[in-house]
Amino acid sequence: MHSLLPETKILNILGSSEKEALAESVEIYTGEWLYVSLSHITSLLDKIYFCKKGMDTDITILGKSIVDNIDYRSKSVIRSQIALVDSCHNFPDNITVEEEIHNYMIVKGRSADLSHHISMLDKFSISIDQYCTDLSISNKIILDIILAVESDVSIIILNGVVSLLPQPERSAILNYLHHSTVTKAISVIIATENEELKSKFLGRDIL
């Protein structure tokens, strides 16, 4: 079991420009549960996922410094450790859940172990034989979250999707994610304004 106490810094943003939306410094450690406001998530994504250099901003992700001329391979390495979950994921036609799992794991550089995925998907009545395009919006989001957790990424970002999940699926998937911050030392960043969620799952506001 991993300790929930932060030990390893995986993201550091030092902002110094008042023109920047993220003017304040942001530090994220392994195994943290974090909240960011919906008004700031785009700026945060530009920096930590799309690796866009900000004015007067020094950014280090997973030990890699983000500079203007960061190469494609370095961006790919960073993105392989960060999973972005939003409602805009368009799955290819005629791709089953099982095929999507294999494809996702290849992209993330992991070997596919379907047993863990199937066990979790069964809890949400998602069959690996289903076509991804036939899944409901909430089940597509759940599939993305399970794929991210089971591929052992370092950071998972939920971009305004929590409100799209119906109860009790919402509680079940959030409990699963919260447990993963401890067992897998995954840092979870949630873009939300939901105060009820924040009171139930205690975390740290970063922006």
GROMACS .gro file of C-alpha atoms in nm:
model
  207
    1MET     CA    1   0.000   0.000   0.000
    2HIS     CA    2   0.123   0.347  -0.086
    3SER     CA    3   0.110   0.622   0.171
    4LEU     CA    4  -0.133   0.903   0.098
    5LEU     CA    5   0.122   1.146   0.240
    6PRO     CA    6   0.285   1.334  -0.048
    7GLU     CA    7   0.641   1.221  -0.105
    8THR     CA    8   0.732   1.274  -0.468
    9LYS     CA    9   0.668   1.595  -0.656
   10ILE     CA   10   0.540   1.516  -1.006
   11LEU     CA   11   0.433   1.860  -1.121
   12ASN     CA   12   0.567   2.205  -1.048
   13ILE     CA   13   0.441   2.528  -1.206
   14LEU     CA   14   0.608   2.850  -1.099
   15GLY     CA   15   0.402   3.142  -1.230
   16SER     CA   16   0.528   3.495  -1.203
   17SER     CA   17   0.326   3.693  -1.455
   18GLU     CA   18   0.006   3.869  -1.353
   19LYS     CA   19  -0.113   3.829  -1.714
   20GLU     CA   20  -0.112   3.454  -1.673
   21ALA     CA   21  -0.437   3.283  -1.570
   22LEU     CA   22  -0.219   3.061  -1.353
   23ALA     CA   23  -0.009   3.331  -1.192
   24GLU     CA   24   0.032   3.142  -0.867
   25SER     CA   25   0.267   2.851  -0.813
   26VAL     CA   26   0.122   2.500  -0.828
   27GLU     CA   27   0.289   2.193  -0.682
   28ILE     CA   28   0.142   1.843  -0.713
   29TYR     CA   29   0.269   1.530  -0.543
   30THR     CA   30   0.200   1.162  -0.598
   31GLY     CA   31  -0.122   1.024  -0.453
   32GLU     CA   32  -0.303   1.355  -0.412
   33TRP     CA   33  -0.674   1.433  -0.455
   34LEU     CA   34  -0.702   1.782  -0.600
   35TYR     CA   35  -0.965   2.030  -0.715
   36VAL     CA   36  -0.938   2.303  -0.977
   37SER     CA   37  -1.206   2.553  -1.075
   38LEU     CA   38  -1.374   2.518  -1.413
   39SER     CA   39  -1.253   2.866  -1.502
   40HIS     CA   40  -0.889   2.760  -1.468
   41ILE     CA   41  -0.890   2.409  -1.614
   42THR     CA   42  -0.818   2.519  -1.974
   43SER     CA   43  -0.504   2.708  -1.870
   44LEU     CA   44  -0.392   2.415  -1.657
   45LEU     CA   45  -0.447   2.168  -1.943
   46ASP     CA   46  -0.252   2.388  -2.183
   47LYS     CA   47   0.046   2.363  -1.954
   48ILE     CA   48   0.050   2.012  -1.811
   49TYR     CA   49  -0.111   1.809  -2.092
   50PHE     CA   50  -0.059   2.005  -2.412
   51CYS     CA   51   0.282   2.121  -2.285
   52LYS     CA   52   0.241   2.482  -2.394
   53LYS     CA   53   0.503   2.712  -2.252
   54GLY     CA   54   0.350   3.004  -2.059
   55MET     CA   55   0.483   3.356  -2.034
   56ASP     CA   56   0.727   3.384  -1.743
   57THR     CA   57   0.627   3.039  -1.627
   58ASP     CA   58   0.866   2.761  -1.531
   59ILE     CA   59   0.702   2.418  -1.556
   60THR     CA   60   0.843   2.079  -1.459
   61ILE     CA   61   0.635   1.765  -1.519
   62LEU     CA   62   0.756   1.425  -1.404
   63GLY     CA   63   1.105   1.566  -1.385
   64LYS     CA   64   1.097   1.711  -1.738
   65SER     CA   65   1.122   2.086  -1.786
   66ILE     CA   66   0.876   2.229  -2.037
   67VAL     CA   67   1.044   2.474  -2.272
   68ASP     CA   68   0.937   2.634  -2.599
   69ASN     CA   69   1.126   2.384  -2.811
   70ILE     CA   70   1.022   2.066  -2.629
   71ASP     CA   71   1.035   1.782  -2.879
   72TYR     CA   72   0.747   1.559  -2.982
   73ARG     CA   73   0.893   1.254  -2.808
   74SER     CA   74   0.915   1.435  -2.474
   75LYS     CA   75   0.554   1.550  -2.511
   76SER     CA   76   0.451   1.191  -2.585
   77VAL     CA   77   0.631   1.064  -2.275
   78ILE     CA   78   0.455   1.323  -2.059
   79ARG     CA   79   0.113   1.252  -2.209
   80SER     CA   80   0.164   0.878  -2.159
   81GLN     CA   81   0.172   0.947  -1.784
   82ILE     CA   82  -0.130   1.180  -1.782
   83ALA     CA   83  -0.487   1.072  -1.861
   84LEU     CA   84  -0.739   1.337  -1.962
   85VAL     CA   85  -1.102   1.235  -1.916
   86ASP     CA   86  -1.367   1.461  -2.069
   87SER     CA   87  -1.697   1.426  -2.251
   88CYS     CA   88  -1.545   1.488  -2.595
   89HIS     CA   89  -1.383   1.146  -2.647
   90ASN     CA   90  -1.491   1.023  -2.989
   91PHE     CA   91  -1.424   0.651  -3.017
   92PRO     CA   92  -1.357   0.506  -3.366
   93ASP     CA   93  -1.644   0.323  -3.535
   94ASN     CA   94  -1.662  -0.056  -3.499
   95ILE     CA   95  -1.416  -0.068  -3.210
   96THR     CA   96  -1.519  -0.290  -2.920
   97VAL     CA   97  -1.438  -0.213  -2.558
   98GLU     CA   98  -1.186  -0.499  -2.561
   99GLU     CA   99  -1.012  -0.357  -2.868
  100GLU     CA  100  -1.009  -0.010  -2.713
  101ILE     CA  101  -0.840  -0.150  -2.401
  102HIS     CA  102  -0.567  -0.309  -2.613
  103ASN     CA  103  -0.517   0.008  -2.819
  104TYR     CA  104  -0.507   0.229  -2.510
  105MET     CA  105  -0.250   0.012  -2.336
  106ILE     CA  106  -0.029   0.011  -2.646
  107VAL     CA  107  -0.040   0.391  -2.662
  108LYS     CA  108   0.047   0.413  -2.292
  109GLY     CA  109   0.328   0.162  -2.338
  110ARG     CA  110   0.173  -0.097  -2.107
  111SER     CA  111   0.092  -0.465  -2.152
  112ALA     CA  112  -0.282  -0.535  -2.148
  113ASP     CA  113  -0.413  -0.738  -1.855
  114LEU     CA  114  -0.785  -0.768  -1.924
  115SER     CA  115  -0.869  -0.933  -1.592
  116HIS     CA  116  -0.848  -0.608  -1.392
  117HIS     CA  117  -1.039  -0.414  -1.657
  118ILE     CA  118  -1.314  -0.675  -1.689
  119SER     CA  119  -1.360  -0.695  -1.314
  120MET     CA  120  -1.421  -0.321  -1.290
  121LEU     CA  121  -1.627  -0.293  -1.609
  122ASP     CA  122  -1.857  -0.572  -1.489
  123LYS     CA  123  -1.949  -0.358  -1.187
  124PHE     CA  124  -2.090  -0.099  -1.426
  125SER     CA  125  -2.252  -0.353  -1.661
  126ILE     CA  126  -2.012  -0.270  -1.942
  127SER     CA  127  -1.928  -0.569  -2.163
  128ILE     CA  128  -1.597  -0.593  -2.347
  129ASP     CA  129  -1.793  -0.710  -2.653
  130GLN     CA  130  -1.989  -0.384  -2.676
  131TYR     CA  131  -1.897  -0.125  -2.936
  132CYS     CA  132  -1.759   0.187  -2.771
  133THR     CA  133  -1.983   0.409  -2.985
  134ASP     CA  134  -2.289   0.229  -2.843
  135LEU     CA  135  -2.202   0.318  -2.484
  136SER     CA  136  -2.386   0.597  -2.306
  137ILE     CA  137  -2.196   0.917  -2.230
  138SER     CA  138  -2.160   0.817  -1.865
  139ASN     CA  139  -2.031   0.469  -1.955
  140LYS     CA  140  -1.778   0.619  -2.198
  141ILE     CA  141  -1.651   0.835  -1.913
  142ILE     CA  142  -1.638   0.535  -1.679
  143LEU     CA  143  -1.449   0.334  -1.944
  144ASP     CA  144  -1.195   0.617  -1.981
  145ILE     CA  145  -1.143   0.634  -1.605
  146ILE     CA  146  -1.096   0.258  -1.569
  147LEU     CA  147  -0.853   0.254  -1.862
  148ALA     CA  148  -0.651   0.531  -1.700
  149VAL     CA  149  -0.638   0.374  -1.353
  150GLU     CA  150  -0.554   0.024  -1.476
  151SER     CA  151  -0.274   0.155  -1.698
  152ASP     CA  152  -0.104   0.308  -1.392
  153VAL     CA  153  -0.075   0.665  -1.518
  154SER     CA  154   0.066   0.924  -1.279
  155ILE     CA  155  -0.206   1.189  -1.313
  156ILE     CA  156  -0.576   1.163  -1.403
  157ILE     CA  157  -0.764   1.481  -1.492
  158LEU     CA  158  -1.145   1.480  -1.480
  159ASN     CA  159  -1.246   1.776  -1.693
  160GLY     CA  160  -1.599   1.866  -1.580
  161VAL     CA  161  -1.733   1.510  -1.619
  162VAL     CA  162  -1.837   1.429  -1.263
  163SER     CA  163  -2.174   1.602  -1.307
  164LEU     CA  164  -2.245   1.383  -1.611
  165LEU     CA  165  -2.232   1.063  -1.406
  166PRO     CA  166  -2.561   0.949  -1.252
  167GLN     CA  167  -2.590   0.816  -0.899
  168PRO     CA  168  -2.494   0.556  -0.779
  169GLU     CA  169  -2.235   0.523  -1.059
  170ARG     CA  170  -2.083   0.856  -0.959
  171SER     CA  171  -2.015   0.747  -0.601
  172ALA     CA  172  -1.884   0.408  -0.712
  173ILE     CA  173  -1.636   0.546  -0.966
  174LEU     CA  174  -1.520   0.825  -0.733
  175ASN     CA  175  -1.463   0.574  -0.451
  176TYR     CA  176  -1.264   0.362  -0.698
  177LEU     CA  177  -1.058   0.666  -0.798
  178HIS     CA  178  -1.005   0.779  -0.439
  179HIS     CA  179  -0.887   0.430  -0.346
  180SER     CA  180  -0.641   0.446  -0.637
  181THR     CA  181  -0.472   0.754  -0.493
  182VAL     CA  182  -0.367   0.530  -0.205
  183THR     CA  183  -0.308   0.193  -0.370
  184LYS     CA  184  -0.152   0.320  -0.693
  185ALA     CA  185  -0.026   0.665  -0.585
  186ILE     CA  186  -0.223   0.826  -0.869
  187SER     CA  187  -0.287   1.198  -0.842
  188VAL     CA  188  -0.643   1.291  -0.939
  189ILE     CA  189  -0.728   1.645  -1.052
  190ILE     CA  190  -1.101   1.723  -1.068
  191ALA     CA  191  -1.234   2.031  -1.247
  192THR     CA  192  -1.559   2.108  -1.067
  193GLU     CA  193  -1.754   2.367  -0.873
  194ASN     CA  194  -1.949   2.098  -0.684
  195GLU     CA  195  -1.918   2.182  -0.314
  196GLU     CA  196  -2.099   1.863  -0.210
  197LEU     CA  197  -1.836   1.658  -0.390
  198LYS     CA  198  -1.558   1.855  -0.220
  199SER     CA  199  -1.709   1.799   0.123
  200LYS     CA  200  -1.746   1.423   0.068
  201PHE     CA  201  -1.403   1.364  -0.087
  202LEU     CA  202  -1.162   1.586   0.099
  203GLY     CA  203  -0.884   1.719  -0.117
  204ARG     CA  204  -0.677   2.025  -0.189
  205ASP     CA  205  -0.786   2.323  -0.398
  206ILE     CA  206  -0.501   2.421  -0.628
  207LEU     CA  207  -0.669   2.694  -0.837
   0.00000   0.00000   0.00000
